Short mmCIF file of C-alpha atoms in Angstrom, two decimals:
data_model
loop_
_atom_site.label_atom_id
_atom_site.label_comp_id
_atom_site.label_asym_id
_atom_site.label_seq_id
_atom_site.Cartn_x
_atom_site.Cartn_y
_atom_site.Cartn_z
CA MET A 1 58.55 126.34 145.26
CA ARG A 2 59.31 124.35 142.41
CA LYS A 3 63.23 123.96 143.14
CA VAL A 4 62.22 122.27 146.21
CA PHE A 5 60.47 119.71 144.40
CA LEU A 6 62.06 119.37 141.79
CA ILE A 7 65.08 118.23 144.54
CA ILE A 8 62.98 115.87 146.27
CA TYR A 9 61.36 114.04 143.24
CA ILE A 10 65.36 114.36 142.06
CA LEU A 11 66.01 112.07 145.27
CA PHE A 12 63.16 110.38 145.30
CA ALA A 13 63.78 108.82 141.96
CA LEU A 14 67.99 108.18 142.94
CA PHE A 15 66.45 106.17 145.93
CA ILE A 16 64.44 104.05 143.45
CA MET A 17 66.94 103.47 141.06
CA ASN A 18 69.40 102.43 143.86
CA SER A 19 67.02 100.09 145.50
CA VAL A 20 66.40 98.40 141.83
CA VAL A 21 70.12 97.72 141.29
CA SER A 22 71.03 96.65 144.83
CA PHE A 23 68.02 94.33 144.44
CA ALA A 24 69.46 92.90 140.63
CA VAL A 25 72.93 92.61 142.15
CA GLU A 26 71.81 90.26 144.99
CA ASP A 27 69.75 88.17 142.48
CA LEU A 28 72.73 87.34 140.78
CA GLN A 29 74.50 86.87 144.14
CA LEU A 30 71.74 84.54 145.22
CA ARG A 31 71.90 82.23 142.19
CA ASP A 32 75.67 81.89 142.32
CA TYR A 33 76.08 81.71 138.62
CA THR A 34 79.78 81.76 137.10
CA PRO A 35 79.61 81.73 133.48
CA ILE A 36 82.10 78.83 131.68
CA THR A 37 84.64 79.31 128.89
CA ILE A 38 85.28 76.99 126.48
CA PRO A 39 89.21 77.47 125.29
CA LYS A 40 90.24 77.52 121.92
CA GLY A 41 91.57 73.92 120.47
CA THR A 42 89.00 72.05 123.10
CA PHE A 43 88.26 68.77 121.11
CA VAL A 44 84.56 66.87 121.52
CA GLN A 45 83.75 63.64 119.72
CA VAL A 46 80.55 63.67 118.15
CA MET A 47 78.67 61.59 116.27
CA ASN A 48 77.46 62.32 112.55
CA LEU A 49 73.34 61.99 112.93
CA GLN A 50 72.54 62.14 108.69
CA GLU A 51 74.41 60.84 105.60
CA VAL A 52 77.16 63.37 104.05
CA SER A 53 78.41 63.62 100.51
CA THR A 54 80.09 65.34 98.49
CA SER A 55 78.20 63.62 95.33
CA TYR A 56 74.90 64.97 96.24
CA CYS A 57 75.12 67.89 99.15
CA ASP A 58 76.27 71.71 98.17
CA ASP A 59 77.61 74.33 100.37
CA THR A 60 74.60 75.13 101.99
CA THR A 61 73.66 71.42 103.84
CA LYS A 62 72.64 72.17 107.44
CA LEU A 63 73.77 69.18 108.96
CA LYS A 64 73.27 67.78 112.72
CA PHE A 65 75.78 66.14 115.40
CA ALA A 66 75.18 64.63 118.48
CA ALA A 67 78.00 64.53 121.75
CA VAL A 68 78.98 61.27 122.50
CA ASP A 69 79.82 61.34 126.16
CA ASP A 70 79.04 64.17 128.70
CA THR A 71 82.08 66.46 128.93
CA TYR A 72 82.82 68.35 132.22
CA MET A 73 84.87 71.36 132.54
CA TYR A 74 85.24 71.76 136.57
CA ASP A 75 82.20 70.02 138.01
CA THR A 76 80.24 71.30 135.36
CA ASN A 77 78.40 68.97 132.88
CA ILE A 78 78.95 71.98 129.85
CA ILE A 79 78.16 69.49 127.00
CA PRO A 80 75.73 66.54 127.93
CA LYS A 81 75.65 63.66 126.10
CA GLY A 82 73.40 63.58 123.18
CA THR A 83 73.16 66.90 122.68
CA VAL A 84 72.55 68.41 119.29
CA ILE A 85 75.54 70.24 117.41
CA LEU A 86 73.82 72.49 114.66
CA GLY A 87 76.80 72.54 111.46
CA GLU A 88 77.21 72.72 108.01
CA VAL A 89 79.06 72.23 104.84
CA GLU A 90 81.48 75.66 104.47
CA LYS A 91 83.41 74.48 101.68
CA MET A 92 83.85 71.56 99.45
CA ASN A 93 85.87 70.31 96.03
CA GLU A 94 84.49 67.95 93.66
CA PRO A 95 87.01 64.66 92.64
CA VAL A 96 89.44 65.73 90.09
CA ILE A 97 91.96 63.86 88.20
CA GLY A 98 94.58 62.80 90.44
CA THR A 99 93.12 63.95 94.22
CA ASN A 100 89.90 62.60 96.03
CA ALA A 101 86.62 64.85 96.55
CA SER A 102 87.19 67.32 99.86
CA MET A 103 84.36 69.24 102.34
CA VAL A 104 85.16 71.65 105.63
CA ILE A 105 82.32 71.14 107.99
CA LYS A 106 81.52 74.55 110.45
CA LEU A 107 79.55 73.18 113.59
CA THR A 108 77.96 77.26 114.09
CA LYS A 109 75.51 76.32 117.41
CA ILE A 110 74.63 73.48 120.69
CA GLN A 111 71.32 72.68 120.96
CA LEU A 112 70.63 71.29 124.97
CA ALA A 113 67.68 68.98 125.62
CA ASP A 114 65.55 71.97 127.04
CA GLY A 115 66.07 73.44 123.68
CA PHE A 116 68.22 76.64 124.41
CA GLU A 117 70.91 77.35 121.77
CA ILE A 118 74.64 78.60 122.56
CA PRO A 119 76.54 79.80 119.41
CA ILE A 120 80.24 78.78 118.70
CA LYS A 121 83.04 78.49 116.23
CA ALA A 122 84.15 75.02 115.77
CA PHE A 123 84.87 71.88 113.31
CA ILE A 124 85.37 68.74 112.44
CA ALA A 125 88.37 68.20 111.85
CA THR A 126 90.77 64.71 111.16
CA SER A 127 93.08 62.65 113.90
CA ASN A 128 95.69 65.11 112.85
CA GLY A 129 93.99 68.19 113.36
CA SER A 130 92.87 69.60 109.73
CA THR A 131 89.62 71.16 109.55
CA LEU A 132 89.83 69.76 106.21
CA LEU A 133 88.27 66.21 105.42
CA GLY A 134 89.75 64.39 102.09
CA GLY A 135 91.25 65.64 99.13
CA GLU A 136 94.12 62.79 99.32
CA MET A 137 96.10 61.90 96.24
CA THR A 138 94.97 59.10 94.29
CA GLN A 139 96.70 56.03 93.20
CA PRO A 140 98.76 55.94 89.50
CA LYS A 141 96.69 54.53 86.85
CA THR A 142 99.28 53.02 85.30
CA TYR A 143 102.27 51.32 86.55
CA LYS A 144 105.86 50.10 84.28
CA LYS A 145 108.50 48.52 85.16
CA LEU A 146 112.04 49.64 85.52
CA PRO A 147 114.72 48.43 86.40
CA HIS A 148 116.67 48.53 89.12
CA TYR A 149 120.71 47.85 89.37
CA GLN A 150 122.25 47.53 93.09
CA GLU A 151 126.35 47.59 93.76
CA GLY A 152 127.73 44.27 93.15
CA LEU A 153 125.02 42.60 90.82
CA TYR A 154 125.52 41.98 86.84
CA LYS A 155 122.09 41.69 86.34
CA GLY A 156 118.96 44.40 87.37
CA THR A 157 116.19 43.27 88.93
CA LEU A 158 112.85 44.75 87.87
CA ARG A 159 110.84 46.41 89.65
CA TRP A 160 107.46 48.59 89.53
CA VAL A 161 106.89 52.44 89.71
CA PRO A 162 104.69 54.55 89.19
CA GLY A 163 103.07 55.99 85.96
CA PRO A 164 102.56 59.34 84.86
CA GLU A 165 99.17 59.44 85.02
CA LEU A 166 96.81 59.37 88.49
CA LYS A 167 93.49 57.84 88.66
CA MET A 168 90.73 60.07 88.69
CA GLY A 169 89.45 61.15 92.14
CA GLU A 170 86.35 59.69 94.62
CA HIS A 171 83.82 61.79 96.33
CA LEU A 172 84.22 61.34 100.23
CA THR A 173 80.84 60.24 101.86
CA LEU A 174 80.44 60.74 106.24
CA ALA A 175 78.22 57.68 106.82
CA ALA A 176 75.60 58.26 109.29
CA GLY A 177 76.84 56.89 112.69
CA ALA A 178 80.31 57.79 112.09
CA VAL A 179 82.24 59.12 114.88
CA LEU A 180 84.18 62.35 114.48
CA LEU A 181 86.04 65.28 115.80
CA MET A 182 84.66 68.30 116.56
CA VAL A 183 87.13 71.17 117.49
CA PHE A 184 86.84 74.91 119.22
CA ASP A 185 88.38 77.86 116.45
CA ALA A 186 87.47 80.13 119.13
CA PRO A 187 86.64 80.23 122.71
CA ALA A 188 82.99 79.37 123.66
CA TYR A 189 81.07 81.17 126.39
CA ILE A 190 78.26 78.46 127.97
CA THR A 191 76.06 80.82 129.34
CA HIS A 192 73.15 77.94 130.31
CA THR A 193 73.76 74.16 131.67
CA LEU A 194 71.02 71.52 132.27
CA THR A 195 71.13 70.51 136.32
CA ASN A 196 69.02 66.50 136.84
#
């Protein structure tokens, strides 16, 4: 009798589990939902919402940016205009003699208007694709005159050439309201979109 009761109980449990699984599958089909993948290398224009400078920020400074335009993939608005993008200063180099200050800004989250957050891996990049902002060589500190002789001329001309010393580097400042370029460093999976 116990064996019969156990077999009936197992069959009943399997029937319940099958109906729950089929209900969940039907629910997904009713929503007609497919996740969207933003490929690596996709770029989006963002606006800096606060001033950032190497003179008073450090490696733990939290930053906020906002999407300048709507970003569409197929027919879906995946990053609406005004969406907040959160990030931080990942690396910072102080100015030294001969080189200006530089920094790397890493972006970690997209925060939609309804408060939903999507994790991302992206960086603020320059127009040439580098993630290092700043770091340019400074101007020469002194110039010296050097004679320059051309073929066929008996007299040379004097020209100014850079001296051996360079000026002290300057701090890098990104003004509030500056439009910058966000580049995805890894694919981002958009699992939530806003509908109007």
